[in-house]
CSV table of C-alpha atoms and ligand atoms in Angstrom, one decimal:
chain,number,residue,atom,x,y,z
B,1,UNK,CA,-0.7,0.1,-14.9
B,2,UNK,CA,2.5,-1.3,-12.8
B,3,UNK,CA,2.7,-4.6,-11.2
B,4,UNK,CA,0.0,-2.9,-8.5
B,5,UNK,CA,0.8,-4.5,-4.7
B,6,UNK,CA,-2.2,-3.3,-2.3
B,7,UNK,CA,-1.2,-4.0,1.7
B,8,UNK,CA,-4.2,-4.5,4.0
B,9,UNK,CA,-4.5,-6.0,7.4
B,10,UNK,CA,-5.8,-4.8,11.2
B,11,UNK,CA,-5.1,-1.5,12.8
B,12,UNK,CA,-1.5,-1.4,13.7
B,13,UNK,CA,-0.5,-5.2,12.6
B,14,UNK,CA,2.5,-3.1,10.6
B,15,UNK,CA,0.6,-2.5,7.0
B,16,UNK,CA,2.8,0.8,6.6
B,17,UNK,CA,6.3,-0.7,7.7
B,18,UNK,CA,5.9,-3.8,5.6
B,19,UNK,CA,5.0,-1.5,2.8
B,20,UNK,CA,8.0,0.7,3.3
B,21,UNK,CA,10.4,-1.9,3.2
B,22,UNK,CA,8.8,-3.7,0.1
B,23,UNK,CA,9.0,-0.2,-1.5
B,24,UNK,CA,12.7,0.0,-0.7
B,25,UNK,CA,13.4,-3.7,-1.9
B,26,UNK,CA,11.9,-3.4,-4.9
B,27,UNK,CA,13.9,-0.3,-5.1
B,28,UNK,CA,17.0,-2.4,-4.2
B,29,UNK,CA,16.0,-4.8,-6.7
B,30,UNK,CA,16.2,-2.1,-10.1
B,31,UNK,CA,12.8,-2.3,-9.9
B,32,UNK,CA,13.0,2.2,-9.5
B,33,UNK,CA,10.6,4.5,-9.7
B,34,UNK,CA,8.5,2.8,-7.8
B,35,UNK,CA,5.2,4.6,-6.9
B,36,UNK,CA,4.2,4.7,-3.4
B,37,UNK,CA,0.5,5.0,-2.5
B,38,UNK,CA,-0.5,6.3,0.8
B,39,UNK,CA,-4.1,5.2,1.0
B,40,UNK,CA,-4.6,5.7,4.9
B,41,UNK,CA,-5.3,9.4,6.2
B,42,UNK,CA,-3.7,8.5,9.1
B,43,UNK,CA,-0.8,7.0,8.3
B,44,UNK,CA,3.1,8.4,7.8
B,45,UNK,CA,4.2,6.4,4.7
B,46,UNK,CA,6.1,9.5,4.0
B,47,UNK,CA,7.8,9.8,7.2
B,48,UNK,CA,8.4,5.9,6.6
B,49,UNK,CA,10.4,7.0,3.4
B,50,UNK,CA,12.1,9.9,4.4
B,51,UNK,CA,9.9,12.6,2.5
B,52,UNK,CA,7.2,14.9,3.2
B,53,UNK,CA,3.7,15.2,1.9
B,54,UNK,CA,2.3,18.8,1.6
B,55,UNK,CA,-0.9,18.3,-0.3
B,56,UNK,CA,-3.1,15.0,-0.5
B,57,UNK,CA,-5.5,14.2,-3.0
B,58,UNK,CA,-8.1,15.1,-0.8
B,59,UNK,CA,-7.1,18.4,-0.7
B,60,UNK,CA,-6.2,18.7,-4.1
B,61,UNK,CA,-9.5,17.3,-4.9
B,62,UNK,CA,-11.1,20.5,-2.3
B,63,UNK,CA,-9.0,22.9,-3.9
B,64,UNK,CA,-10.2,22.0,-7.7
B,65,UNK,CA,-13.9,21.8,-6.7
B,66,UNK,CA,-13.6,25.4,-5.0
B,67,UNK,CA,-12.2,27.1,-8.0
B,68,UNK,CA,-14.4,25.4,-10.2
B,69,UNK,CA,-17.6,26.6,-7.8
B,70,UNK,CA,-16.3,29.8,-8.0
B,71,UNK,CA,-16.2,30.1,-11.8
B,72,UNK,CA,-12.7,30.6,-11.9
B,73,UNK,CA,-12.6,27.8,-14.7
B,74,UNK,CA,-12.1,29.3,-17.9
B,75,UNK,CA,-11.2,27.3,-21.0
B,76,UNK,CA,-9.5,24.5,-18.6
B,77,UNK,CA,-11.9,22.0,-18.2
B,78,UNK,CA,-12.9,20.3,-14.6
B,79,UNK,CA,-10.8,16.5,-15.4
B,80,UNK,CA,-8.1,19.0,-16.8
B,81,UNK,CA,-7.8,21.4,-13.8
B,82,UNK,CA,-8.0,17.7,-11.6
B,83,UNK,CA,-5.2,16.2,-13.6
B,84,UNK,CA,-3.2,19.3,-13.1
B,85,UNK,CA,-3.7,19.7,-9.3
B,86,UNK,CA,-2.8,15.8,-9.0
B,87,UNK,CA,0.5,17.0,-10.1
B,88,UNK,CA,0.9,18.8,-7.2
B,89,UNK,CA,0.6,16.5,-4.5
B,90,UNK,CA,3.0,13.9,-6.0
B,91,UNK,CA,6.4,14.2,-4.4
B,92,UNK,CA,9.3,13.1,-6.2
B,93,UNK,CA,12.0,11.5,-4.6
B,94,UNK,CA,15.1,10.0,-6.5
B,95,UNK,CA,13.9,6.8,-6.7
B,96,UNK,CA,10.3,6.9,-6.2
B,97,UNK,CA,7.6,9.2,-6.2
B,98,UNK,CA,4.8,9.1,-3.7
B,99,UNK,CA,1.1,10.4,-3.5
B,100,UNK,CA,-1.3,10.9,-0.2
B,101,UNK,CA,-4.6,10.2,-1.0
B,102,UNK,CA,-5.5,12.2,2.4
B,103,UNK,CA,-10.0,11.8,3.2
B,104,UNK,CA,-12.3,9.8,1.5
B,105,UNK,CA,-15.6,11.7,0.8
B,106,UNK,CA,-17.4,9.4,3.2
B,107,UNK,CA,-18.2,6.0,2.7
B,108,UNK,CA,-20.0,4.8,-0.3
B,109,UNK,CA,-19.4,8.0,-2.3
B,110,UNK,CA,-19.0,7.1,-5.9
B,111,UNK,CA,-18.9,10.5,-7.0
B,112,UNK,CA,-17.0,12.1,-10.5
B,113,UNK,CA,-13.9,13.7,-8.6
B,114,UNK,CA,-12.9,10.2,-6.9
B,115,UNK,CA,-13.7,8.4,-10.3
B,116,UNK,CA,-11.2,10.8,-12.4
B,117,UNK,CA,-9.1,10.9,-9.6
B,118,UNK,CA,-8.7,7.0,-9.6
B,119,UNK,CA,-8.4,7.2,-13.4
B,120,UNK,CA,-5.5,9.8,-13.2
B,121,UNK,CA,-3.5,7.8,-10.7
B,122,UNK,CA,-4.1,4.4,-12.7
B,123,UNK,CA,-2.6,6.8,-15.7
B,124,UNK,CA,0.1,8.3,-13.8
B,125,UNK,CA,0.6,4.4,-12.1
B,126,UNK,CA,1.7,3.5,-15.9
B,127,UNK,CA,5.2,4.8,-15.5
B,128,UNK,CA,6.4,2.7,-12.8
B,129,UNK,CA,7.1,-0.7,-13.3
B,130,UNK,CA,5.8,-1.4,-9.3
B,131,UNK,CA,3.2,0.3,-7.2
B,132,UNK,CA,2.6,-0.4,-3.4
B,133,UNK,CA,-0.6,1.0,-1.7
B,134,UNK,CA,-0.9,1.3,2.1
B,135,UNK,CA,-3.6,1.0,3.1
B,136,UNK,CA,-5.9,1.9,6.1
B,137,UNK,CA,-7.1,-0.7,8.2
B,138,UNK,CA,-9.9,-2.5,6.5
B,139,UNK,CA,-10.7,-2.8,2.6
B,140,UNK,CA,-12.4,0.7,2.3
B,141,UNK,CA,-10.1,1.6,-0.2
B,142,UNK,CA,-9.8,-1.1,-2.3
B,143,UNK,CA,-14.0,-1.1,-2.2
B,144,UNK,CA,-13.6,2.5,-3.4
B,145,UNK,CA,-12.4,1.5,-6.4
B,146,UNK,CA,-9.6,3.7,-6.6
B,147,UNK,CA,-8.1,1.2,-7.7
B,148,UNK,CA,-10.0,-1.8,-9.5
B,149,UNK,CA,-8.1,-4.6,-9.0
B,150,UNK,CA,-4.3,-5.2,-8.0
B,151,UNK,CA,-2.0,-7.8,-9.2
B,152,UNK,CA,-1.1,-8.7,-5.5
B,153,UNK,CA,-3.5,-8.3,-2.1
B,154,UNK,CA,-0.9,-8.6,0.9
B,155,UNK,CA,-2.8,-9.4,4.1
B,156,UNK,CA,-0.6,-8.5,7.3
B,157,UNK,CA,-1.3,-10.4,10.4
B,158,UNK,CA,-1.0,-10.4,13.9
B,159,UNK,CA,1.1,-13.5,15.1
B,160,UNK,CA,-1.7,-14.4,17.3
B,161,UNK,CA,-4.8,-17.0,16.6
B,162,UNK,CA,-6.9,-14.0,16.3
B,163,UNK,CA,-4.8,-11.8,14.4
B,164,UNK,CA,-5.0,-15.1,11.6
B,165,UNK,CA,-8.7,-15.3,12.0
B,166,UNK,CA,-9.1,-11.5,10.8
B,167,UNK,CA,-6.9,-12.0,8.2
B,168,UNK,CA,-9.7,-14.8,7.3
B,169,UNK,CA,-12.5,-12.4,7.6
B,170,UNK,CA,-11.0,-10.1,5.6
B,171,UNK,CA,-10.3,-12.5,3.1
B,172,UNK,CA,-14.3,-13.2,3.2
B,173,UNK,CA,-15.3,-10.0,3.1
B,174,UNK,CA,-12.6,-9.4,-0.1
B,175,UNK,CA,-14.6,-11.9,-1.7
B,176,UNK,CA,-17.7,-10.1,-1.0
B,177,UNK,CA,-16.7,-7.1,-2.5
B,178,UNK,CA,-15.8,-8.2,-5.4
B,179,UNK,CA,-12.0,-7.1,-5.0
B,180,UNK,CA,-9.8,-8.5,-7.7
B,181,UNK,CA,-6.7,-9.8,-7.2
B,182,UNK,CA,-4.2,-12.2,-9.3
B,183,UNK,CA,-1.9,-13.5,-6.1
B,184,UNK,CA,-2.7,-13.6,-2.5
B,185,UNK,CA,-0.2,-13.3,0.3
B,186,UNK,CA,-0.8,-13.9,4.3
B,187,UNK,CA,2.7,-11.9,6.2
B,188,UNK,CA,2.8,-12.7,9.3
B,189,UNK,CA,4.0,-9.9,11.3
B,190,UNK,CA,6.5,-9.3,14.7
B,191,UNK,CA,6.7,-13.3,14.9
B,192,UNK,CA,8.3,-15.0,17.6
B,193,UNK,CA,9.4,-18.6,17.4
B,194,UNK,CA,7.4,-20.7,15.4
B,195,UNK,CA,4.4,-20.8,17.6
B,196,UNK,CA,2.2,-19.8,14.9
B,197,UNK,CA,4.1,-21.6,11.9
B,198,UNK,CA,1.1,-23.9,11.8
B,199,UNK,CA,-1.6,-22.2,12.1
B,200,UNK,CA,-0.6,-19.6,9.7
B,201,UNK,CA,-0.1,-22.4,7.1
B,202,UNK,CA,-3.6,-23.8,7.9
B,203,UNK,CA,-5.1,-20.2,7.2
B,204,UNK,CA,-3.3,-19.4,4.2
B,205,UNK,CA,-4.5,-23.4,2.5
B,206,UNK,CA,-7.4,-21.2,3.5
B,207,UNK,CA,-7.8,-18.8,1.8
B,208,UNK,CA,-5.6,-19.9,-1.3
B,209,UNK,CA,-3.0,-17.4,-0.4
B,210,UNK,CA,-0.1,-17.8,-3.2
B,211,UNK,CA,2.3,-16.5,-0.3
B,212,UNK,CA,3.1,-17.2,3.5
B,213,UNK,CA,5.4,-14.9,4.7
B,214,UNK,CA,6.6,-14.7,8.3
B,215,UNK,CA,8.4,-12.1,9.7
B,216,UNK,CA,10.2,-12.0,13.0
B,217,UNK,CA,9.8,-9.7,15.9
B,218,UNK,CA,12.9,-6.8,15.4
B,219,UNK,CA,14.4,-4.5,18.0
B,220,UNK,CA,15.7,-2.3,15.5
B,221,UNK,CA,12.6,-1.9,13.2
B,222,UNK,CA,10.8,-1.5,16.8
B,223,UNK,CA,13.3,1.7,17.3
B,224,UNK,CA,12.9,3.2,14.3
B,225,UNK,CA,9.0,3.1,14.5
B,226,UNK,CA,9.6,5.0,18.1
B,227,UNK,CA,11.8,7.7,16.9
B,228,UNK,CA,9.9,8.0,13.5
B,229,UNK,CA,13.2,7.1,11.6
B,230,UNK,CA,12.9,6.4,7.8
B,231,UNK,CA,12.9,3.1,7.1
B,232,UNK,CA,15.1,3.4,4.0
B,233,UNK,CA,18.2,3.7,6.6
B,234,UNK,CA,17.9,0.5,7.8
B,235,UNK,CA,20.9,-1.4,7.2
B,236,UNK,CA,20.6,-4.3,4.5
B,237,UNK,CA,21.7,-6.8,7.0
B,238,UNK,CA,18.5,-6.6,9.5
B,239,UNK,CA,16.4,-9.3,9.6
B,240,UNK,CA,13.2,-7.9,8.7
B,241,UNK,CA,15.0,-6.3,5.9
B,242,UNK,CA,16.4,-9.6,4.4
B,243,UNK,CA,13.2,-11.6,4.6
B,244,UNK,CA,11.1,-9.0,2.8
B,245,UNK,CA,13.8,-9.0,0.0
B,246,UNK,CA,13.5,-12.6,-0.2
B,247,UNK,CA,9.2,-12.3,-0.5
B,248,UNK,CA,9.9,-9.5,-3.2
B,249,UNK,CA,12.3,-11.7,-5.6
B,250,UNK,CA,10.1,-14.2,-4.8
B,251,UNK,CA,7.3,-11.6,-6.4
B,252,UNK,CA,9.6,-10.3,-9.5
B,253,UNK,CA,10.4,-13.5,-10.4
B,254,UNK,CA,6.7,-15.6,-10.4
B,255,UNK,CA,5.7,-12.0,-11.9
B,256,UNK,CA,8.5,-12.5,-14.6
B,257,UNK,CA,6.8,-16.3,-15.7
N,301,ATP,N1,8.6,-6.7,12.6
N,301,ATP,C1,8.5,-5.8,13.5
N,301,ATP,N2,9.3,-5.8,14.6
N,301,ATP,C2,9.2,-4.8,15.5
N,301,ATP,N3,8.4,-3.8,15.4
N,301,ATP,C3,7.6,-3.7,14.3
N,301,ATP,C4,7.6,-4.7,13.3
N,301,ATP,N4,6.7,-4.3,12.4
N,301,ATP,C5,6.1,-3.1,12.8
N,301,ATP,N5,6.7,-2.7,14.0
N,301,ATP,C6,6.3,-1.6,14.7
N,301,ATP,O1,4.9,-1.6,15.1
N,301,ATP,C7,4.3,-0.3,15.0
N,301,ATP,C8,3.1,-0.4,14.1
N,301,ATP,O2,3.5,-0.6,12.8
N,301,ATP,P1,2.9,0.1,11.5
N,301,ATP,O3,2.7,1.6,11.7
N,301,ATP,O4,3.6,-0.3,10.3
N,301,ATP,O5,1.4,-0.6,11.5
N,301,ATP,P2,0.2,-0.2,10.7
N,301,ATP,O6,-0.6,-1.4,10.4
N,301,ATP,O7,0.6,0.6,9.5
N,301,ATP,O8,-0.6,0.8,11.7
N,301,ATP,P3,-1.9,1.7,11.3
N,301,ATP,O9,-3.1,0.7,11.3
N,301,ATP,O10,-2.0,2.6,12.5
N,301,ATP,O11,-1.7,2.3,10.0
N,301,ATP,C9,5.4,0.6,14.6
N,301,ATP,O12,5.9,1.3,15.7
N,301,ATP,C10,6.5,-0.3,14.0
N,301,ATP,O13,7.7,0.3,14.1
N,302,MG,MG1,-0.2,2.4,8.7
């Protein structure tokens, strides 16, 4: 599997924007095709990257479990007929490719299409060199096991005292689940001066986070979010922009030790 980079954090703290722009640095970076994950039913990770998804997993998933209920199986087996509908919800762009993994089958369902569906993408994840999952709010993916453990677990924050003390939680309740990870990185999202410089420091000693990102408040990534612009045509000059490149060749090269 690719160097495997799994985005978590509150509802709306900007889980799908950072991941977009990592996706496009690491793109910037040589580091293409990159696979894109989007792990949150409701999110636009597409939209965020200037493509559209048609089919999700989930529905890929429904699809293969109706023809095989209705027989319509011959000689292919039920893994087979999965790994072949998979292929159809992967859109290819020129640089990366990206999947939807669309509904979960409820919590807590551990059943044999979600296991050879996480075994198919952890195959088809062995082409790309990256891999960035967005995920929804929470660590129900991660717990899912799609994936079993990533290389780097990147908690987004609120620039608040309380958006640092979920980040915490969630760091507890990581723990708790058993979710692997090899690096740990705190971003600090829409900050504004360096009111909460300090405090995100404190957290980070923490929770032994690897990585302490922060990353400023920006009219023009606030824009693009309004008018559902793709990310990817954000100049290379914007703020935001620069200081995630700077986290991601931070990432290659630590990766590259
Ligand atoms: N650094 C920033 N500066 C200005 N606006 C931002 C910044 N980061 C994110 N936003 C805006 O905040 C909004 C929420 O961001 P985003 O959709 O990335 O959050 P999310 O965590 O993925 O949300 P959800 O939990 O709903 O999936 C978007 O409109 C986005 O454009
Ligand atoms: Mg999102």
């Amino acid at each position: 599997m690719g160097y495997t980079i799994a985005v978590t954090g509150k509802g709306g703290c900007g889980k799908t924007t950072i991941s977009g722009l990592m996706i496009s640095s690491l793109i910037r970076n040589g580091m293409a095709p990159v696979l894109a994950v989007d792990a949150d039913p409701n999110s636009c990770l597409d939209s965020v990257m200037g493509v559209t998804v048609h089919k999700s997993v989930g529905t890929v998933r429904e699809e293969a479990r109706k023809i095989a209920a209705a027989n319509e199986v011959t000689g292919v087996s039920k893994r087979e007929l999965l790994e072949l509908k998979i292929s159809e919800s992967l859109v290819e762009a020129e640089d990366f490719d990206l999947v939807a993994m669309g509904r979960s089958e409820g919590p807590g369902c551990y059943c044999y299409a979600n296991n050879v569906l996480g075994a198919v993408i952890r195959e088809i994840s062995d082409n790309y060199p990256y891999v960035v999952i967005d995920n929804e709010a929470g660590l129900e993916n991660l717990s899912r096991r799609i994936v079993k453990s990533v290389d780097l677990l990147v908690l987004v924050a609120e620039p608040s005292m309380n958006g640092l003390r979920t980040v915490a939680r969630l760091y507890d309740l990581a723990l708790e689940m058993g979710i692997e990870y090899r690096a740990l990185a705190v971003v600090v999202n829409r900050v504004r001066g360096d009111g909460v410089s300090a405090m995100a420091d404190e957290v980070a000693q923490k929770i032994k986070a690897d990585y302490t990102v922060m990353i400023p408040v920006d009219d023009e990534i606030a824009g693009y979010g309004e008018k559902g612009m793709s990310l990817r045509n954000l100049p290379v000059e914007n703020i935001v922009v620069r200081e995630v490149d700077r986290f991601m060749r931070t990432v290659m090269q630590r990766g590259e030790e």
